[in-house]
mmCIF file of C-alpha atoms and ligand atoms in Angstrom:
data_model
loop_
_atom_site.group_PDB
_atom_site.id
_atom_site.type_symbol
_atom_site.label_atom_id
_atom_site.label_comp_id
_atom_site.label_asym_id
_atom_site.label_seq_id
_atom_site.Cartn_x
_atom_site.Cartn_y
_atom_site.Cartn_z
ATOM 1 C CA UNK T 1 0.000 0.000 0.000
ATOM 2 C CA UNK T 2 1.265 3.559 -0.419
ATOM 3 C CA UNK T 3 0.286 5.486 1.730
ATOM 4 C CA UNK T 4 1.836 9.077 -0.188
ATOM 5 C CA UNK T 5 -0.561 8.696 -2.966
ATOM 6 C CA UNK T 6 -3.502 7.614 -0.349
ATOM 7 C CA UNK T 7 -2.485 10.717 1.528
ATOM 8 C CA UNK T 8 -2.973 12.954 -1.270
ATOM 9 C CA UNK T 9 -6.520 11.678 -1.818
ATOM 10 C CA UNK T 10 -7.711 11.806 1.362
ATOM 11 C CA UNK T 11 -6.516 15.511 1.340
ATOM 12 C CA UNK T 12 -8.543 15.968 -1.704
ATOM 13 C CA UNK T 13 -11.389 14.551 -0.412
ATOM 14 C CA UNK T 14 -11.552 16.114 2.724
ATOM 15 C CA UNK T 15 -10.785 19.368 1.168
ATOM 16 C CA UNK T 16 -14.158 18.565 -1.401
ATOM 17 C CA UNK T 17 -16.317 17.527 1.322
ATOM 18 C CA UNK T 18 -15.685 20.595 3.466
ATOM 19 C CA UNK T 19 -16.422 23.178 0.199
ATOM 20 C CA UNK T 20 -19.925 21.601 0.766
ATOM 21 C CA UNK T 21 -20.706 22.020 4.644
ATOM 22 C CA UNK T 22 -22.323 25.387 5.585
ATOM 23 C CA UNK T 23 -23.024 24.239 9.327
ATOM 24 C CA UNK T 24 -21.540 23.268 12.411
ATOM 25 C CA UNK T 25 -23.533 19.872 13.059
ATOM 26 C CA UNK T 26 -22.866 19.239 9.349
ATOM 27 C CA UNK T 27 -18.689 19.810 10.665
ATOM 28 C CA UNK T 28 -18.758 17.497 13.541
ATOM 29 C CA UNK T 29 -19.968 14.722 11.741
ATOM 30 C CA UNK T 30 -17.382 14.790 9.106
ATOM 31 C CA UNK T 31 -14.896 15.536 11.510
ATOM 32 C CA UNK T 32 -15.364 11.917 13.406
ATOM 33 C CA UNK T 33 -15.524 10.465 9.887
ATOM 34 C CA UNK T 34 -12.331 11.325 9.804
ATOM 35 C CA UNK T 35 -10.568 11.542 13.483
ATOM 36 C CA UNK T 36 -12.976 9.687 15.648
ATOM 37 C CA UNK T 37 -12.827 6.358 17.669
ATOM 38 C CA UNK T 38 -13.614 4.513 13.953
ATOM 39 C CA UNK T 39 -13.122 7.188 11.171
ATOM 40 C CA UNK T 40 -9.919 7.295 8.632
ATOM 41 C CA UNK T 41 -7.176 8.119 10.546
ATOM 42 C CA UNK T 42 -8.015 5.414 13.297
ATOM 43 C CA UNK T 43 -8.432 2.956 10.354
ATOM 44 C CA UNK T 44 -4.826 3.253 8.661
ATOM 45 C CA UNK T 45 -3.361 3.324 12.304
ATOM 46 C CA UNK T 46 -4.840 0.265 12.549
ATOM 47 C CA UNK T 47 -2.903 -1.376 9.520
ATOM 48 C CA UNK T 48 0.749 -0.741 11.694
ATOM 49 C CA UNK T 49 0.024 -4.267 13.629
ATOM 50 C CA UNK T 50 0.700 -5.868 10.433
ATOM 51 C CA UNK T 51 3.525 -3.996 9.300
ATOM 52 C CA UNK T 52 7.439 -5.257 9.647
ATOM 53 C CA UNK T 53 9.236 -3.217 12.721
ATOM 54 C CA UNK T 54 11.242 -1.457 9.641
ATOM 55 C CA UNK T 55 8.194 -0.097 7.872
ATOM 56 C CA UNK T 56 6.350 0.879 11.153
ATOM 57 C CA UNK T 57 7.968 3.569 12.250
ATOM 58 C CA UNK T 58 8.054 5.184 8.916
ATOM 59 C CA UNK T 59 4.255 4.203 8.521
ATOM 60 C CA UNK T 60 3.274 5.191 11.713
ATOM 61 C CA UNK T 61 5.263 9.167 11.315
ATOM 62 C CA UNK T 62 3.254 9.233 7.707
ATOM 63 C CA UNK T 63 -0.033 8.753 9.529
ATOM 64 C CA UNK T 64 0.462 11.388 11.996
ATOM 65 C CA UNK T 65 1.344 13.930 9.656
ATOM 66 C CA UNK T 66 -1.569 13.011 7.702
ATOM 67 C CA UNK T 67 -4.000 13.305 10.951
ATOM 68 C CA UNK T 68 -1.767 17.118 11.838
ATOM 69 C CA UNK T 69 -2.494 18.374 8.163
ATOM 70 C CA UNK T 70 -6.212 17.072 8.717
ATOM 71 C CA UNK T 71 -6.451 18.536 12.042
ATOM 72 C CA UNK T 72 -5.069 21.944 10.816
ATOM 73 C CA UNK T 73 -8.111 21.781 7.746
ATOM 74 C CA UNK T 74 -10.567 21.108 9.829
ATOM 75 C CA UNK T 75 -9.805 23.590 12.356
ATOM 76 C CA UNK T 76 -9.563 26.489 9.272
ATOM 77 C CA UNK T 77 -12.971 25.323 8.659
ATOM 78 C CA UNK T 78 -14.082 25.276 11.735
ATOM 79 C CA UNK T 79 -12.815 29.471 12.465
ATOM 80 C CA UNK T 80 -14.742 29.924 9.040
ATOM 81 C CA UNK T 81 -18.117 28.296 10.477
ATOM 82 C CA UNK T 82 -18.020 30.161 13.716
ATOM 83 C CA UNK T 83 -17.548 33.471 11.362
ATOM 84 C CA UNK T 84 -20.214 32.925 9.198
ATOM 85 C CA UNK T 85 -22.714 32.010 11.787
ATOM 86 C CA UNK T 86 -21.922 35.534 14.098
ATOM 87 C CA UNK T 87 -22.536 37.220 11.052
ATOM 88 C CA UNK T 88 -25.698 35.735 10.204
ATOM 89 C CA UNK T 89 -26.776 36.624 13.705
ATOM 90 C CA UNK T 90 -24.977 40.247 13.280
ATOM 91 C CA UNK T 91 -27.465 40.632 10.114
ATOM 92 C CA UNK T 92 -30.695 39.276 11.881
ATOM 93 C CA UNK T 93 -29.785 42.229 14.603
ATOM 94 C CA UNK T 94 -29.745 45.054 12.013
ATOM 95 C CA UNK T 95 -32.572 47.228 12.112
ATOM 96 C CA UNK T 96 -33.103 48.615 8.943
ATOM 97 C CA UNK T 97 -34.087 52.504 10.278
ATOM 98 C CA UNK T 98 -35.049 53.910 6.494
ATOM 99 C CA UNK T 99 -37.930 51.359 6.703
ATOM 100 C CA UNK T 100 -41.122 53.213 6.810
ATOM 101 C CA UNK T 101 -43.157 52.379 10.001
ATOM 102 C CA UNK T 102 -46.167 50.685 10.084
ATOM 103 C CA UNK T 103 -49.364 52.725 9.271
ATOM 104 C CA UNK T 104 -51.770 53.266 11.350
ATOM 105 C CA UNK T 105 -54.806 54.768 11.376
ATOM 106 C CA UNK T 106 -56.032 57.503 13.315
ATOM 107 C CA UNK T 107 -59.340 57.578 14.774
ATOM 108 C CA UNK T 108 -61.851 60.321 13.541
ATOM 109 C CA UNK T 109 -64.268 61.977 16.208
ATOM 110 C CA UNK T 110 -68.184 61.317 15.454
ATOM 111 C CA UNK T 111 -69.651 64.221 13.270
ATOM 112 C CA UNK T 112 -72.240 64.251 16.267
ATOM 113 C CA UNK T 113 -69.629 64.800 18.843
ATOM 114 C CA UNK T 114 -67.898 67.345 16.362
ATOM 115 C CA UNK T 115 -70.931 69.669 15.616
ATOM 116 C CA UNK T 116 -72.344 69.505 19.670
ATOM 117 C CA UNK T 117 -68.665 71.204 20.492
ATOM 118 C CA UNK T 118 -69.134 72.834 17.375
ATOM 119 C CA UNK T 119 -72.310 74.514 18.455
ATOM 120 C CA UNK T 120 -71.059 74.837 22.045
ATOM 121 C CA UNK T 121 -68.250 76.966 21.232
ATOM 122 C CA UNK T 122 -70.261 79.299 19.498
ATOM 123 C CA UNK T 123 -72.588 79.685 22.412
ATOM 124 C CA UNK T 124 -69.681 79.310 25.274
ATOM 125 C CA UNK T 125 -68.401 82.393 23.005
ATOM 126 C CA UNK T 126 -71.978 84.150 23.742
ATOM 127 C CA UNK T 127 -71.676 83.701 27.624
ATOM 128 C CA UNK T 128 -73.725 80.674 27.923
ATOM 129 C CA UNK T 129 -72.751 77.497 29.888
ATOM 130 C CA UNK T 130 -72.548 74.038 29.777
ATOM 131 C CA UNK T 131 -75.573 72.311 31.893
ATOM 132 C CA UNK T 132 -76.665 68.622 31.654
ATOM 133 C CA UNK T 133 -79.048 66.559 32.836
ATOM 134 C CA UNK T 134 -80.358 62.445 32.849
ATOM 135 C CA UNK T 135 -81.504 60.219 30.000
ATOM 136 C CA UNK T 136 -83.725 58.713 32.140
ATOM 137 C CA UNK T 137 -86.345 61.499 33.434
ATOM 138 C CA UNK T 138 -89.386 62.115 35.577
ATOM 139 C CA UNK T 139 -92.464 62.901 33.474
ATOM 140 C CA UNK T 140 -93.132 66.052 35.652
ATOM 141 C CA UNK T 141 -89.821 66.994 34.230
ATOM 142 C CA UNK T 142 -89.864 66.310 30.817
ATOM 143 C CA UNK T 143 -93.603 67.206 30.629
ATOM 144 C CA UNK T 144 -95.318 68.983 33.551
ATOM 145 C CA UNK T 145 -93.245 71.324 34.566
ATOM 146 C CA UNK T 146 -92.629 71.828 30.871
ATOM 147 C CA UNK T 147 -96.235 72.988 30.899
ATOM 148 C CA UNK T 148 -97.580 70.347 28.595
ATOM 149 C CA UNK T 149 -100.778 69.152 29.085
ATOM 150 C CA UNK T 150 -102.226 65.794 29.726
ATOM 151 C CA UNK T 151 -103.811 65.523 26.514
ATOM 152 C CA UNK T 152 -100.507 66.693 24.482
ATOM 153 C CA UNK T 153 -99.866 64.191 21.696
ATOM 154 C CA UNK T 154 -96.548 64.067 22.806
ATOM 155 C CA UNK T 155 -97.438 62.458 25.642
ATOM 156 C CA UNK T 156 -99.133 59.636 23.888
ATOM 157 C CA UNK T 157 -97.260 55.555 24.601
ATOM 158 C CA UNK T 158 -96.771 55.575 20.483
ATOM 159 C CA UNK T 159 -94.218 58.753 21.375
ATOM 160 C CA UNK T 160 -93.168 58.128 24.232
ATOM 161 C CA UNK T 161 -90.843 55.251 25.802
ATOM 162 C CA UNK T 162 -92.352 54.924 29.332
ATOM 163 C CA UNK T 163 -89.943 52.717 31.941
ATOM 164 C CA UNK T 164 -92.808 52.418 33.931
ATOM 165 C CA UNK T 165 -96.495 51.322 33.764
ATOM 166 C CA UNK T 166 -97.687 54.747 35.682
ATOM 167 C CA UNK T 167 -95.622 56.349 33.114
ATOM 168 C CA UNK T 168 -93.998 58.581 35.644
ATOM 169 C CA UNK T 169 -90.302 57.413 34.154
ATOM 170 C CA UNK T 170 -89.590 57.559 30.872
ATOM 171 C CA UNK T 171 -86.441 58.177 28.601
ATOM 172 C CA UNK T 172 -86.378 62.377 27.743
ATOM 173 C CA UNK T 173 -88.313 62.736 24.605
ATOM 174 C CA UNK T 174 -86.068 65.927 24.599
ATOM 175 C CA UNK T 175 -83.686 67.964 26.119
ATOM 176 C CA UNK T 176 -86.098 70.664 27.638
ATOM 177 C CA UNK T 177 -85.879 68.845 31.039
ATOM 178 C CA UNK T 178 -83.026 70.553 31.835
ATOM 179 C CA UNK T 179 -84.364 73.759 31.500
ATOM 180 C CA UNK T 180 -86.332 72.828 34.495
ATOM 181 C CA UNK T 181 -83.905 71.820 36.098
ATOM 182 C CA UNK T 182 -80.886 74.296 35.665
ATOM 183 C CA UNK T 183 -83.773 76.561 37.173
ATOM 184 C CA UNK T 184 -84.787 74.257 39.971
ATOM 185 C CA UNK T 185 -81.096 74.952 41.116
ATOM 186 C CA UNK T 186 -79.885 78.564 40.459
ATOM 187 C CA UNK T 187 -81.532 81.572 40.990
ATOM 188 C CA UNK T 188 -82.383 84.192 37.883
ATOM 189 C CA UNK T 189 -80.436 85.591 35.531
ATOM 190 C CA UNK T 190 -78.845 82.653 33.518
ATOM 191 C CA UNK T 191 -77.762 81.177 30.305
ATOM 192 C CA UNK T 192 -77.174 77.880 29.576
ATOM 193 C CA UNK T 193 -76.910 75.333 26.629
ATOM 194 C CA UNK T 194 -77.834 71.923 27.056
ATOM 195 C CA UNK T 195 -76.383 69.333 24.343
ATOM 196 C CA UNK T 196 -77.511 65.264 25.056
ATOM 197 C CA UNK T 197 -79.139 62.143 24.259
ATOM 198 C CA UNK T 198 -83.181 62.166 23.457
ATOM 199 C CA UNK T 199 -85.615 58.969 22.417
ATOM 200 C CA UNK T 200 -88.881 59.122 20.840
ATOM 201 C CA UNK T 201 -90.525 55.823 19.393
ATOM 202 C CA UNK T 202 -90.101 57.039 15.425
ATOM 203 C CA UNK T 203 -89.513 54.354 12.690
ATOM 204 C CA UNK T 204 -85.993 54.479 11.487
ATOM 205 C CA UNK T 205 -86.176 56.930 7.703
ATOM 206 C CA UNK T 206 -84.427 59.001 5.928
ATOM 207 C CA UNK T 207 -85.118 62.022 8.886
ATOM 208 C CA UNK T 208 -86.247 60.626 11.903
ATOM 209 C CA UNK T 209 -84.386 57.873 13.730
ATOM 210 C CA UNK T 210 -85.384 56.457 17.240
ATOM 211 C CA UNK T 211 -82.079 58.239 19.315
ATOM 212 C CA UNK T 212 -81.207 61.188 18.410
ATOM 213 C CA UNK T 213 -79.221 64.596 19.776
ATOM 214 C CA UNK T 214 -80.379 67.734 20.929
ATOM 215 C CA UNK T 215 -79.194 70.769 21.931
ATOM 216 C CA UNK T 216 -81.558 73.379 24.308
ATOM 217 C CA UNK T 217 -80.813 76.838 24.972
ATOM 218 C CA UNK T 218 -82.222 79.042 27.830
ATOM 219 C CA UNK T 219 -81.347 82.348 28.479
ATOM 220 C CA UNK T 220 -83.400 84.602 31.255
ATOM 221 C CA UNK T 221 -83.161 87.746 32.579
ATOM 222 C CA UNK T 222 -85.489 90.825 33.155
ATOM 223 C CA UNK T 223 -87.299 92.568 29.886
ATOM 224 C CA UNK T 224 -86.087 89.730 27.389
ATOM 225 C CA UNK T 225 -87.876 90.241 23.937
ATOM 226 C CA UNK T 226 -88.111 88.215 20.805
ATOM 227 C CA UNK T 227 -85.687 90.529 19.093
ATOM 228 C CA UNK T 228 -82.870 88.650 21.963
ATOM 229 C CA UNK T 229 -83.827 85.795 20.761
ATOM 230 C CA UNK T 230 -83.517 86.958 17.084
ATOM 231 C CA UNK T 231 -80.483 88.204 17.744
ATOM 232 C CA UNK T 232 -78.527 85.142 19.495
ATOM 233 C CA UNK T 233 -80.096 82.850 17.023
ATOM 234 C CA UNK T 234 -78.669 85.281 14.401
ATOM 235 C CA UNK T 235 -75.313 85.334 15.259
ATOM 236 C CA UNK T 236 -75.503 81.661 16.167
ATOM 237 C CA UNK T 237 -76.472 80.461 12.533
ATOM 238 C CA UNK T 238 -74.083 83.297 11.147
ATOM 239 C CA UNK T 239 -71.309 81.629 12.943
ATOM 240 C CA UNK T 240 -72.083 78.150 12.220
ATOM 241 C CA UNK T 241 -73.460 78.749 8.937
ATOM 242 C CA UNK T 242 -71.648 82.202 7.392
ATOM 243 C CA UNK T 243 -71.766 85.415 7.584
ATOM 244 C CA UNK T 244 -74.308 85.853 4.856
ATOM 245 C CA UNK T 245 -77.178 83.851 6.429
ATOM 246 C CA UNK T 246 -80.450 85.411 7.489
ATOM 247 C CA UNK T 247 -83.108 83.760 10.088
ATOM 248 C CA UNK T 248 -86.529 83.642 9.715
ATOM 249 C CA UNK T 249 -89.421 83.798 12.793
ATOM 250 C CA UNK T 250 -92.218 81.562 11.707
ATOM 251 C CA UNK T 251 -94.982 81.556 14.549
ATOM 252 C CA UNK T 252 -95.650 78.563 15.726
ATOM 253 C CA UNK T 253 -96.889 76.484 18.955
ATOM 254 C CA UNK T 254 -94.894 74.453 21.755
ATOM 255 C CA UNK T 255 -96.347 74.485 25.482
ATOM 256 C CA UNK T 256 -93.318 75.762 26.975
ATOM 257 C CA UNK T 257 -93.474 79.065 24.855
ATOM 258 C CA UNK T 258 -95.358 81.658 24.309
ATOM 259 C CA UNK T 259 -94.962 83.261 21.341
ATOM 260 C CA UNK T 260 -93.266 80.001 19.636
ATOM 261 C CA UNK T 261 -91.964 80.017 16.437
ATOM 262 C CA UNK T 262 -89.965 77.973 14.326
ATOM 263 C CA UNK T 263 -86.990 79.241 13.314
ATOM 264 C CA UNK T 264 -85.441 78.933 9.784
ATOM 265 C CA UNK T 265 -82.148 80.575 7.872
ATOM 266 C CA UNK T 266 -81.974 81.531 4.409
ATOM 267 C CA UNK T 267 -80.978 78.135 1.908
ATOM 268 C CA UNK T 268 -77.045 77.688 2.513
ATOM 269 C CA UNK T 269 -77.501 75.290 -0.639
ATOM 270 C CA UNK T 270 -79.431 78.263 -3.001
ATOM 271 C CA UNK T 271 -78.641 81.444 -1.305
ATOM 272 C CA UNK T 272 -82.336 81.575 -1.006
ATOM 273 C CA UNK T 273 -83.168 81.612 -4.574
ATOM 274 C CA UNK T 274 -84.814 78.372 -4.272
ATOM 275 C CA UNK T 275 -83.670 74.694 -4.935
ATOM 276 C CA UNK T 276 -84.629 71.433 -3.794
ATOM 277 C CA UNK T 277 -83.333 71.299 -0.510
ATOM 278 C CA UNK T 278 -85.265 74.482 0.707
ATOM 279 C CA UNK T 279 -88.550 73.329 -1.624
ATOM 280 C CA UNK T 280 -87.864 75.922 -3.445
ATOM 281 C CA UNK T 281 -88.882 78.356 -0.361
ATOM 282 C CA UNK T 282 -85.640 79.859 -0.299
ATOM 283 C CA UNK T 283 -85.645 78.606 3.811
ATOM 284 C CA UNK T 284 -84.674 76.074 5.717
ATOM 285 C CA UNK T 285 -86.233 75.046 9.220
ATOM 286 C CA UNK T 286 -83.167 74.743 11.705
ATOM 287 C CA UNK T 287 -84.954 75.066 15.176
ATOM 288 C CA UNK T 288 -87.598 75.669 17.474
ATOM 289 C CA UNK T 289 -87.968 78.691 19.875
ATOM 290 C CA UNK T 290 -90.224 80.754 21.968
ATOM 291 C CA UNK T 291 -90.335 82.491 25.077
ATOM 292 C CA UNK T 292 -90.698 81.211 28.224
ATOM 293 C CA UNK T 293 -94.225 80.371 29.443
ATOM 294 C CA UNK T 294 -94.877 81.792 32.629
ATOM 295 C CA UNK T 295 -96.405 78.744 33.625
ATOM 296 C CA UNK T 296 -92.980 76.782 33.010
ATOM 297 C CA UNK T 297 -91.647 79.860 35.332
ATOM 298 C CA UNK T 298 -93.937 79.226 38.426
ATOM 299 C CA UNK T 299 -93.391 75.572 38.349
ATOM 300 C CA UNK T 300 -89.956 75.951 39.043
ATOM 301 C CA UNK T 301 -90.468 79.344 41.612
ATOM 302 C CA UNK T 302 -89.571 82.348 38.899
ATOM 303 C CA UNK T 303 -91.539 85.392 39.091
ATOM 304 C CA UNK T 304 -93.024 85.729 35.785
ATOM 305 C CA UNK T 305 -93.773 89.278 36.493
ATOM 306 C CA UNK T 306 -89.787 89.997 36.840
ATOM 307 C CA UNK T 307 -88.501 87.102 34.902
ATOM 308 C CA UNK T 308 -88.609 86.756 31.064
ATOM 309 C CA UNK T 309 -86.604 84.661 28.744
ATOM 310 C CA UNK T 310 -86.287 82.848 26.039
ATOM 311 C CA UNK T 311 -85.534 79.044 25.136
ATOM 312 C CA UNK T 312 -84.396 77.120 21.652
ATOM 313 C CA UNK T 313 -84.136 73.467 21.080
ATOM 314 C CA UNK T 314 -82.295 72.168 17.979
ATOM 315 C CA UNK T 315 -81.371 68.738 16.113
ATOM 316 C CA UNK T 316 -77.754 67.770 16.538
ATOM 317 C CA UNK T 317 -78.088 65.538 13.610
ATOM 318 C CA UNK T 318 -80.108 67.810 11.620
ATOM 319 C CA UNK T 319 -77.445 70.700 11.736
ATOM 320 C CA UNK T 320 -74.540 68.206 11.178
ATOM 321 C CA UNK T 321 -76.735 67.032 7.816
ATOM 322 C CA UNK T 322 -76.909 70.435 6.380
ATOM 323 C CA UNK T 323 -73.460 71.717 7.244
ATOM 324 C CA UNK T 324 -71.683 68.362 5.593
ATOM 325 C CA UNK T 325 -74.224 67.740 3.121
ATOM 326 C CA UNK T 326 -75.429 64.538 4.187
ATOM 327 C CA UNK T 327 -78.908 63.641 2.921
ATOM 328 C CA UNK T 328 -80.127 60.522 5.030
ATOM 329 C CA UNK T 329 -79.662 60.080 8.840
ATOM 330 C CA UNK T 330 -78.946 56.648 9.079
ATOM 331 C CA UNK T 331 -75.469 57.673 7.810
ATOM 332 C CA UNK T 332 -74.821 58.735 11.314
ATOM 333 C CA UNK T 333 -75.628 54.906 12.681
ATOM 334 C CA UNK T 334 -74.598 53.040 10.134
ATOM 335 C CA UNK T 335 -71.080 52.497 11.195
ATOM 336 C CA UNK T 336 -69.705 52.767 7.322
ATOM 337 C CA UNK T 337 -65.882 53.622 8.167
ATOM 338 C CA UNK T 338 -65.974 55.425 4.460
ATOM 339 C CA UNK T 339 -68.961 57.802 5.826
ATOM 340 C CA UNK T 340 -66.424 59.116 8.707
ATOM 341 C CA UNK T 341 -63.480 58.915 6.685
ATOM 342 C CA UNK T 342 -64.522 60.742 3.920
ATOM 343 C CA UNK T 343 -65.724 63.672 5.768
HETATM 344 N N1 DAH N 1 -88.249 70.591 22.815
HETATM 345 C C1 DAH N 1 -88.572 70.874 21.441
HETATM 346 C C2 DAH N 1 -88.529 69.583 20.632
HETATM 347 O O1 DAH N 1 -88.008 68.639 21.100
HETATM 348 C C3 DAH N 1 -87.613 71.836 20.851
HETATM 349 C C4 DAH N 1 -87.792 73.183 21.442
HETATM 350 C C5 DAH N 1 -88.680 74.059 20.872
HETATM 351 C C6 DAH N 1 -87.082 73.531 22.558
HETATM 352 C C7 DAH N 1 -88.869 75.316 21.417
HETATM 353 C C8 DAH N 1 -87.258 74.778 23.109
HETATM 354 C C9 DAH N 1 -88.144 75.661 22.514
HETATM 355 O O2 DAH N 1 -86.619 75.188 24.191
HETATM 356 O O3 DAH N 1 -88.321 76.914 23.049
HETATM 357 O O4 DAH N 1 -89.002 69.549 19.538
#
């Protein structure tokens, strides 16, 4: 056998097989293959026992420089493994910072929410505050002390949700309640706004819907006229609406007012010329108004004699509609992301 040629092979084997191995587990098993308990180099040391003394020592010195030139391959190898893998685990720990981050979203406030602060700036702006009052109400004060009488249509169980079979709790049909009680509590003069939640049994359409948002006004004081009401309302719908809006007084009738009217501004669709919006009236209705019956001012202890003032109830919904140009109310409850994004 000669071993110098066999040498030479194995080198060029080994060298081969380790071109292919990329991993460490990969490297430890070729590594036994060839210096372990039974791999190559074990194998030819194995052939000395039936060598002559003369050839053994030679044999045995070939063999070991074989297994030192192995030894020194594998362990080139081996520093070349151990490099590759901490640089694979150098690149998974790069952060890549020109990446652009995730996108999110941002949330959108309700159009609701948005026009009651809307309409409550305007007002805060005219020395009014903020009052509020519950969802669930006692007839007397969504009704009674409202001055509405027992016969009132408004009254009726199709309008009305009663809590209770004496009908003496009920959810606020609107938010004059807290009229009565803002007065209930503080002593003459005052002005408040009073933005909230009302219910009234309507079928779900394109204008009515069964939960809806108001916003009442009170404002009293001694010798308030209809031309203070004209006035606030004016700069009220000026602000919200621009500069070149008028309102219109149309008489009209609730119990808790005396005159009433209901109040309109000139088309912000036509200009007033007439389109379809305004029925070709050149008006739109916005809200209702009056001032104060003195009835609704001796149930809660006002002197009607000293005491005037005048009240305003309006349709969050309805004002949100015509300032964005939405034409159906279920918009508002559909929950159609595109509705709220778009606006
Ligand atoms: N409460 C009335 C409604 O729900 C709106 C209203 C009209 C409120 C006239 C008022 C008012 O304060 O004076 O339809």
């Amino acid at each position: 056998m000669d071993l110098i040629t066999d040498k030479e092979k194995i080198i060029d084997d080994l060298k081969k097989e380790l071109e292919r191995i990329n991993d460490l587990q990969e490297f430890q098993n070729l590594k036994s293959q060839y210096l372990g308990k039974k791999g190559k180099i074990k194998s030819l040391m194995n052939n000395l026992k039936n060598l002559d003394e003369n050839s053994k020592k030679e044999y045995g010195q070939s063999v070991n420089e074989l297994k030192n030139e192995i030894g020194i391959i594998f362990n080139e190898k081996f520093t070349k493994l151990i490099e590759k893998e901490r640089e694979e685990k150098e690149k998974e720990k790069w952060i890549d910072v020109t990446i652009p981050g995730a996108h999110r979203k941002l949330g959108k406030e309700s159009l609701i929410t948005n026009t009651r602060k809307e309409i409550e700036k305007i007002f805060l702006g005219l020395g009014f505050s903020v009052a509020e009052g519950p969802e669930i109400e006692n007839s007397w004060y969504n009704f009674d002390a409202l001055n509405t009488p027992q016969w009132h249509p408004a009254r009726e169980m199709q309008d009305t949700f009663y809590l209770s079979t004496d009908k003496s709790k009920l959810l606020r049909t609107h938010t004059s309640p807290v009229q009565v009680r803002t007065m209930l509590k503080n002593s003459p003069p005052l002005a408040i706004i009073s933005p909230g939640r009302v219910y009234r049994k309507d079928e779900l359409d394109a204008t009515h819907s069964p939960v809806f948002h108001q916003v009442e006004g009170l404002y009293v004081d001694k010798n308030v006229s209809v031309s203070h009401l004209k006035m606030y309302l004016e700069v009220f719908a000026q602000k919200l609406f621009g500069n070149k809006v008028s309102v219109l007084l149309r008489p009209s009738y609730f119990p808790f007012t005396e005159p009433s009217f209901e109040v309109d501004i000139s088309c912000i669709f036509c200009g007033g010329k007439g389109c379809k919006v305004c029925k070709n009236s050149g008006w739109i209705e916005i809200l209702g108004a009056g001032l104060v019956h003195p009835n609704v001012f001796k149930s809660v202890d006002y002197d009607p004699e000293k005491w005037q003032g005048f009240a305003f109830g309006m349709g969050i919904e309805r004002i949100a509609m015509l300032k964005n140009n939405i034409p159906d109310i279920r918009e508002f409850y559909k929950n159609d992301i595109s509705f709220i994004e778009n606006l």
